[in-house]
JSON list of C-alpha atoms and ligand atoms in Angstrom, two decimals:
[
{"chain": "A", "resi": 1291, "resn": "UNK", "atom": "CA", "xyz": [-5.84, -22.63, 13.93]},
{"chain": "A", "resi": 1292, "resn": "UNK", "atom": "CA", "xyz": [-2.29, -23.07, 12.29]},
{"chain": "A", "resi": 1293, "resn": "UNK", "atom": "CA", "xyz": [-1.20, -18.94, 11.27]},
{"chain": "A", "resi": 1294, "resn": "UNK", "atom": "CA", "xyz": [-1.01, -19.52, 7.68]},
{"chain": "A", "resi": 1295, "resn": "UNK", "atom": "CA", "xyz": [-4.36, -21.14, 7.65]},
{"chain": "A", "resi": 1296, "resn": "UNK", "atom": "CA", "xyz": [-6.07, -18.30, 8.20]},
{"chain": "A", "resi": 1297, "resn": "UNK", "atom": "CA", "xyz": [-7.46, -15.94, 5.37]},
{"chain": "A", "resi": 1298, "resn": "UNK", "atom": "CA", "xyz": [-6.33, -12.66, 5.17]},
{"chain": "A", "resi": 1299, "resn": "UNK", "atom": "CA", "xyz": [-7.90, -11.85, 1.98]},
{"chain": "A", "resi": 1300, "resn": "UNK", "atom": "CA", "xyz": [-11.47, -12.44, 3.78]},
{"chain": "A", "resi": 1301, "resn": "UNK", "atom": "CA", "xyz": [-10.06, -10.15, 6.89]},
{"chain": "A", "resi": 1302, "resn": "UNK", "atom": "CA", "xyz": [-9.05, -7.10, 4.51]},
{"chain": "A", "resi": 1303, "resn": "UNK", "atom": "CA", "xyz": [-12.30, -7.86, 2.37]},
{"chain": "A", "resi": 1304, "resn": "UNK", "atom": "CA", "xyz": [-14.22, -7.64, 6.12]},
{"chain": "A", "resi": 1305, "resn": "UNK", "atom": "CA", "xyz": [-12.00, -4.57, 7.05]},
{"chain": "A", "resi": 1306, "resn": "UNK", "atom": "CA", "xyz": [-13.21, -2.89, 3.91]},
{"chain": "A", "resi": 1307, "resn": "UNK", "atom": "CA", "xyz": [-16.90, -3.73, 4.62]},
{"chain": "A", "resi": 1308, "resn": "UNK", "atom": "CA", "xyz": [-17.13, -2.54, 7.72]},
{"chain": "A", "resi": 1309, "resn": "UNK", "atom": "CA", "xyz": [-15.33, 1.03, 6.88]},
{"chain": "A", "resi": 1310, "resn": "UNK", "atom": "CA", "xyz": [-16.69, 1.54, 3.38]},
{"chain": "A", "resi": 1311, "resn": "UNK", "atom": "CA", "xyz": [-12.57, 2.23, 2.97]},
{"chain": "A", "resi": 1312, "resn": "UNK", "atom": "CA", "xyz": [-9.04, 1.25, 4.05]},
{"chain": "A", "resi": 1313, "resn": "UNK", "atom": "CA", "xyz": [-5.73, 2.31, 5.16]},
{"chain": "A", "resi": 1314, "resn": "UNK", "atom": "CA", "xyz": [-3.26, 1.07, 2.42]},
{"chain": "A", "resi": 1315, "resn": "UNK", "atom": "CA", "xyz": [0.76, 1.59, 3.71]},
{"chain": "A", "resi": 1316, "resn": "UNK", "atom": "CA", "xyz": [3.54, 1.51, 0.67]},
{"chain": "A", "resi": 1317, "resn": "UNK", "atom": "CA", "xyz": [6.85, 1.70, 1.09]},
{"chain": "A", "resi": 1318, "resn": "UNK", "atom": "CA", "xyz": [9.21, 3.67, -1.10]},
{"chain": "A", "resi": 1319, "resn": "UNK", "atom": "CA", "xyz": [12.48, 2.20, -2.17]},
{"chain": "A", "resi": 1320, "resn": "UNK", "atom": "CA", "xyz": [11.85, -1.41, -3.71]},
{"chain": "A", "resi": 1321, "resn": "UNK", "atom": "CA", "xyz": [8.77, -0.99, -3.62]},
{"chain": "A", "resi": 1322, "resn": "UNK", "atom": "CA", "xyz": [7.18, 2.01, -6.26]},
{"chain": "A", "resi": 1323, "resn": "UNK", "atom": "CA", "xyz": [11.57, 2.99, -6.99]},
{"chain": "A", "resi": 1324, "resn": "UNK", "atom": "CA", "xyz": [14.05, 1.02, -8.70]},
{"chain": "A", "resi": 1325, "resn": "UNK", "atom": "CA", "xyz": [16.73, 1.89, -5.97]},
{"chain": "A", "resi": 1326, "resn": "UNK", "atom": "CA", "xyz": [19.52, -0.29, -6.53]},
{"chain": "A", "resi": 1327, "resn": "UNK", "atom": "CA", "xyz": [18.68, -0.09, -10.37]},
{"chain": "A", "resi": 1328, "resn": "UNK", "atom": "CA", "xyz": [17.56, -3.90, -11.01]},
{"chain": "A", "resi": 1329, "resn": "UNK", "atom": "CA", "xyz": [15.31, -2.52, -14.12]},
{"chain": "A", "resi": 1330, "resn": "UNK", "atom": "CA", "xyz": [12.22, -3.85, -11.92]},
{"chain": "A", "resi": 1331, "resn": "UNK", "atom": "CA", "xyz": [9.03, -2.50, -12.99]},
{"chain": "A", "resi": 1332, "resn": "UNK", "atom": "CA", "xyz": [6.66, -1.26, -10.43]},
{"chain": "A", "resi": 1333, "resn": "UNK", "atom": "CA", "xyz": [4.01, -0.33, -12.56]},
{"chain": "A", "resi": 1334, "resn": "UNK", "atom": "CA", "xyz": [1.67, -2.55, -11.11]},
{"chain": "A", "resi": 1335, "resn": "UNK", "atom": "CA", "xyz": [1.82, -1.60, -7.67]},
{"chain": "A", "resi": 1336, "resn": "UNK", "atom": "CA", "xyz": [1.55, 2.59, -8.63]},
{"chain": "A", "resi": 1337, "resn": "UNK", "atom": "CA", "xyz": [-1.28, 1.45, -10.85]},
{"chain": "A", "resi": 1338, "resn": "UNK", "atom": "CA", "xyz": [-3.18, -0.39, -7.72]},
{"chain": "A", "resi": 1339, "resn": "UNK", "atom": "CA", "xyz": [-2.23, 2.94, -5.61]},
{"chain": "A", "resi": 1340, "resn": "UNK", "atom": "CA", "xyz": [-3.78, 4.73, -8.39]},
{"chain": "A", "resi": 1341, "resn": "UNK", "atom": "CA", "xyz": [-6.84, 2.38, -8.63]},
{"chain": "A", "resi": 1342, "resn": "UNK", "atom": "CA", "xyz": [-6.84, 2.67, -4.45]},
{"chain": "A", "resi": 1343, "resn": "UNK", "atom": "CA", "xyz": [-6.83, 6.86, -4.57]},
{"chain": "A", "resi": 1344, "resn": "UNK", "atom": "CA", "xyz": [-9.87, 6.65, -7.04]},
{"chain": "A", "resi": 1345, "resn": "UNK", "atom": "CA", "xyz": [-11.62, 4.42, -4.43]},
{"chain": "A", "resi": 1346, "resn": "UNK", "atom": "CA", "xyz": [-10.81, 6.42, -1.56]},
{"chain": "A", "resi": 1347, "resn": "UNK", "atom": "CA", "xyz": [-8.81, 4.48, 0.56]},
{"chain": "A", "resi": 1348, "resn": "UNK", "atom": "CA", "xyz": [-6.08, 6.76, 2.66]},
{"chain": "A", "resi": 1349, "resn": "UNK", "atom": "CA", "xyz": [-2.82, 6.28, 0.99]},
{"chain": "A", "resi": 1350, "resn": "UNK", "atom": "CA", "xyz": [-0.12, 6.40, 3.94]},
{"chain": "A", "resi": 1351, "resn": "UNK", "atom": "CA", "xyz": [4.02, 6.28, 2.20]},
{"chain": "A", "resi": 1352, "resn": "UNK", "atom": "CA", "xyz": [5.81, 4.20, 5.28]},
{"chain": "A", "resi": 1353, "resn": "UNK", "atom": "CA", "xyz": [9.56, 4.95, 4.27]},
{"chain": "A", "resi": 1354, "resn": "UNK", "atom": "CA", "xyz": [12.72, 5.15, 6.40]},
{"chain": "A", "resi": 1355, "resn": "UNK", "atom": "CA", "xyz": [13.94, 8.48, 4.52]},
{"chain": "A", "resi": 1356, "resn": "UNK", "atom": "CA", "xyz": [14.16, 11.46, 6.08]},
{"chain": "A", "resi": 1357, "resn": "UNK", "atom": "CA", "xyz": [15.24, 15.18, 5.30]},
{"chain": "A", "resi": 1358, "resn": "UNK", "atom": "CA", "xyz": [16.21, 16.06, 1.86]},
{"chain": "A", "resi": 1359, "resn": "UNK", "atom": "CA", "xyz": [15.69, 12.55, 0.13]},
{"chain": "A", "resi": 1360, "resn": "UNK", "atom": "CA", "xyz": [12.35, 12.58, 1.93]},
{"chain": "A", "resi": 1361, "resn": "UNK", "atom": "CA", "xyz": [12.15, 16.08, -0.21]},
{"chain": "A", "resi": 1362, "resn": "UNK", "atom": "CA", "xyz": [13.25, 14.53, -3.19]},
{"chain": "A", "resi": 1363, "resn": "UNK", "atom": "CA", "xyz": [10.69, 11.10, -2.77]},
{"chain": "A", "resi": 1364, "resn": "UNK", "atom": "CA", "xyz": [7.78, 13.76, -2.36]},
{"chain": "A", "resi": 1365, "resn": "UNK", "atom": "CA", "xyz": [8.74, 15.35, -5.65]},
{"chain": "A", "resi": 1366, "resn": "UNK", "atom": "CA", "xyz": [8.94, 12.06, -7.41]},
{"chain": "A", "resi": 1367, "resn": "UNK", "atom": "CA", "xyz": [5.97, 10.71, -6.44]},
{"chain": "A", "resi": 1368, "resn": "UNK", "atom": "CA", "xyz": [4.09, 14.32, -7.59]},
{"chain": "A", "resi": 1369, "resn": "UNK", "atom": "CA", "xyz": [5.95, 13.97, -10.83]},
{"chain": "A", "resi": 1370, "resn": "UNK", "atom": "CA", "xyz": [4.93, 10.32, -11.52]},
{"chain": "A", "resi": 1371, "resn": "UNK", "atom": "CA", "xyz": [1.18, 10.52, -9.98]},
{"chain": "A", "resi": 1372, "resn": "UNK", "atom": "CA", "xyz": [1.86, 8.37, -7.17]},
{"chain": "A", "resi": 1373, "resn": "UNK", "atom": "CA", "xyz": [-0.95, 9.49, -4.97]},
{"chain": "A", "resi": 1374, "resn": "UNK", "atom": "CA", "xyz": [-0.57, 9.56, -0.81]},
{"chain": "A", "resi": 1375, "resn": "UNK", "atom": "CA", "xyz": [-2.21, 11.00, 1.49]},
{"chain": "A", "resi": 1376, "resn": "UNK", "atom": "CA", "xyz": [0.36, 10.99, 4.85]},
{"chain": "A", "resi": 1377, "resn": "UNK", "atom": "CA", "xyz": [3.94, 9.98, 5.10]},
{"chain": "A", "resi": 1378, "resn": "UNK", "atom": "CA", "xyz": [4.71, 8.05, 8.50]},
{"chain": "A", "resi": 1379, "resn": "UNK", "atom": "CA", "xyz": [1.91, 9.22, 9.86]},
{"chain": "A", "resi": 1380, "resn": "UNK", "atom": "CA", "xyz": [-0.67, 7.25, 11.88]},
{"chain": "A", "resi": 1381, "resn": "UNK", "atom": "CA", "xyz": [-3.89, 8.14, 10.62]},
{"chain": "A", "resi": 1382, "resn": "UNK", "atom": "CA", "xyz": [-6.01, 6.88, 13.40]},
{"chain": "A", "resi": 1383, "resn": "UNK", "atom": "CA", "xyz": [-3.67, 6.75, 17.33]},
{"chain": "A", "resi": 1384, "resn": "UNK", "atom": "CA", "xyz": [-0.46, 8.34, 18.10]},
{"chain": "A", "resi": 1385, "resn": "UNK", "atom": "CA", "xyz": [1.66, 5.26, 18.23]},
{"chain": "A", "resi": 1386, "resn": "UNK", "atom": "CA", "xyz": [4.94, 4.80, 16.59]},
{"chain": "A", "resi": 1387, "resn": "UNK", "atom": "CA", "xyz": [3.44, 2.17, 14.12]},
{"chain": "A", "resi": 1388, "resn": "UNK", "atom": "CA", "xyz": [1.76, 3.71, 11.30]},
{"chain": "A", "resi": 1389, "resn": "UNK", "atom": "CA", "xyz": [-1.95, 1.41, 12.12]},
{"chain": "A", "resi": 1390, "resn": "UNK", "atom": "CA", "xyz": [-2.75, 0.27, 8.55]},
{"chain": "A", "resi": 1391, "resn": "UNK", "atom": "CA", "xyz": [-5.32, -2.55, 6.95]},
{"chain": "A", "resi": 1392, "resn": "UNK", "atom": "CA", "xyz": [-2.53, -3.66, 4.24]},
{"chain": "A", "resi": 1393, "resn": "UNK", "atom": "CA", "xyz": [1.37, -2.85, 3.56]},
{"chain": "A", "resi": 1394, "resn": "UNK", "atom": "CA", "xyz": [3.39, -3.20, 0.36]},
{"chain": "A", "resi": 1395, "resn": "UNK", "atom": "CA", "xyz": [6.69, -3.21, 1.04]},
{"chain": "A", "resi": 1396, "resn": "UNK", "atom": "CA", "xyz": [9.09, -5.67, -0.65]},
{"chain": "A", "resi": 1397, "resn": "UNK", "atom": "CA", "xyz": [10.71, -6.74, 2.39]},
{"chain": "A", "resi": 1398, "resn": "UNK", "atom": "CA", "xyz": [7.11, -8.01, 3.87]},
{"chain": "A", "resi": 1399, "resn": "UNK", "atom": "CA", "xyz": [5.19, -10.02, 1.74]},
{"chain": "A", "resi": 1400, "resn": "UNK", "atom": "CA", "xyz": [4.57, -7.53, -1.59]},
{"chain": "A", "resi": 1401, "resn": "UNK", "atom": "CA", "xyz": [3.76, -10.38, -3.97]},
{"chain": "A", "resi": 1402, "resn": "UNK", "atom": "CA", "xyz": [1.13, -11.35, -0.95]},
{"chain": "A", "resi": 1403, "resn": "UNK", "atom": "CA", "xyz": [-0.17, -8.33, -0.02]},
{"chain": "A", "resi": 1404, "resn": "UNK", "atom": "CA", "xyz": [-0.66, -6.90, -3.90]},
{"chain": "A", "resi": 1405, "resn": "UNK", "atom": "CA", "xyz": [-2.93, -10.02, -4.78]},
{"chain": "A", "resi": 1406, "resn": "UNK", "atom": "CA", "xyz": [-5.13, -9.35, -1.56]},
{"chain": "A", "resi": 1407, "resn": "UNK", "atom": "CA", "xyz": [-5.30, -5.74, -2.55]},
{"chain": "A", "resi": 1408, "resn": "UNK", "atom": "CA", "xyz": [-5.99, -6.33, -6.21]},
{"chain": "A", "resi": 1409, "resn": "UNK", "atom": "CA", "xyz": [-8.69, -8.67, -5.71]},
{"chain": "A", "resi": 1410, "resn": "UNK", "atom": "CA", "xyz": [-10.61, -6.65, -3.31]},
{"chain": "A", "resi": 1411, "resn": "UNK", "atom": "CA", "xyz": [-10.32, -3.58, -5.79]},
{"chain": "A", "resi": 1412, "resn": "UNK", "atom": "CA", "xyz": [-11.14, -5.69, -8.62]},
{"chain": "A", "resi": 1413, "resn": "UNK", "atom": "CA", "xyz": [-14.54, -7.23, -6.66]},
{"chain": "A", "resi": 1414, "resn": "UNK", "atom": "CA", "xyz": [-15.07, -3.19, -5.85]},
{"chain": "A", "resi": 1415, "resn": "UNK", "atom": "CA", "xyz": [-14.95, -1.88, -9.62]},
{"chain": "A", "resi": 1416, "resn": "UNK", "atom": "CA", "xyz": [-16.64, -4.88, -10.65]},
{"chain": "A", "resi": 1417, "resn": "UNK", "atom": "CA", "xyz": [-19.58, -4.38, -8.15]},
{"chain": "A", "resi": 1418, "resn": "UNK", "atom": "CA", "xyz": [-19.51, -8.18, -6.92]},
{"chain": "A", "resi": 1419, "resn": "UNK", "atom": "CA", "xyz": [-19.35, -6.83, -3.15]},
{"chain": "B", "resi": 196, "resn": "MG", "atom": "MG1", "xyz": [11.93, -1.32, 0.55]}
]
């Protein structure tokens, strides 16, 4: 099968189903902050984290920051309710790779992976699976 014929909503969707919960990976700058100040909104993805805490999914922030601005990020997302649950941590092995189910990160597919997500969360709250 071609790569981009296959459907990676019905994977997650499966992933979800088999765990009762997933593994949802966000990156930081770009992606939930404005960081080269383009007045880009991220509302929607915090609100999907959001939606994704109250579901119980394991929040894990995948960010290259370290030290002091990794301080400062930890601060900002306490101050704006952006919920997570590890930072570069691998929830499940102790590989380099954070293991995940979906990422948002606007270098890998955001626009992608936030329609997946929403779906699936939308199908949850809405009871159809
Ligand atoms: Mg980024």
């Amino acid at each position: 099968m071609d790569v981009f014929k296959f459907d990676y909503y019905q994977r997650l969707r499966k992933d979800y189903l088999e765990h009762n919960s997933l593994f949802v990976a966000y990156d930081y700058d770009n992606t939930v902050f404005d960081y080269h100040n383009q007045n880009i909104n991220y509302d929607k993805i915090i609100e999907l984290l959001r939606v994704c805490r109250s579901l119980g999914f394991t929040l894990i922030l995948f960010t290259g920051n370290e030290g002091e601005k990794l301080d400062h990020i930890k601060e900002d997302l306490q101050t704006r309710d952006i919920p997570f649950d590890l930072i570069n941590e691998n929830p499940l092995m102790p590989t380099r790779k954070p293991y995940y189910n979906i990422l948002l990160d606007d270098r890998a597919g955001l626009k992608e992976a936030y329609d997946n997500l929403k779906k699936l969360t939308d199908e949850i709250r809405n009871k159809e699976i």
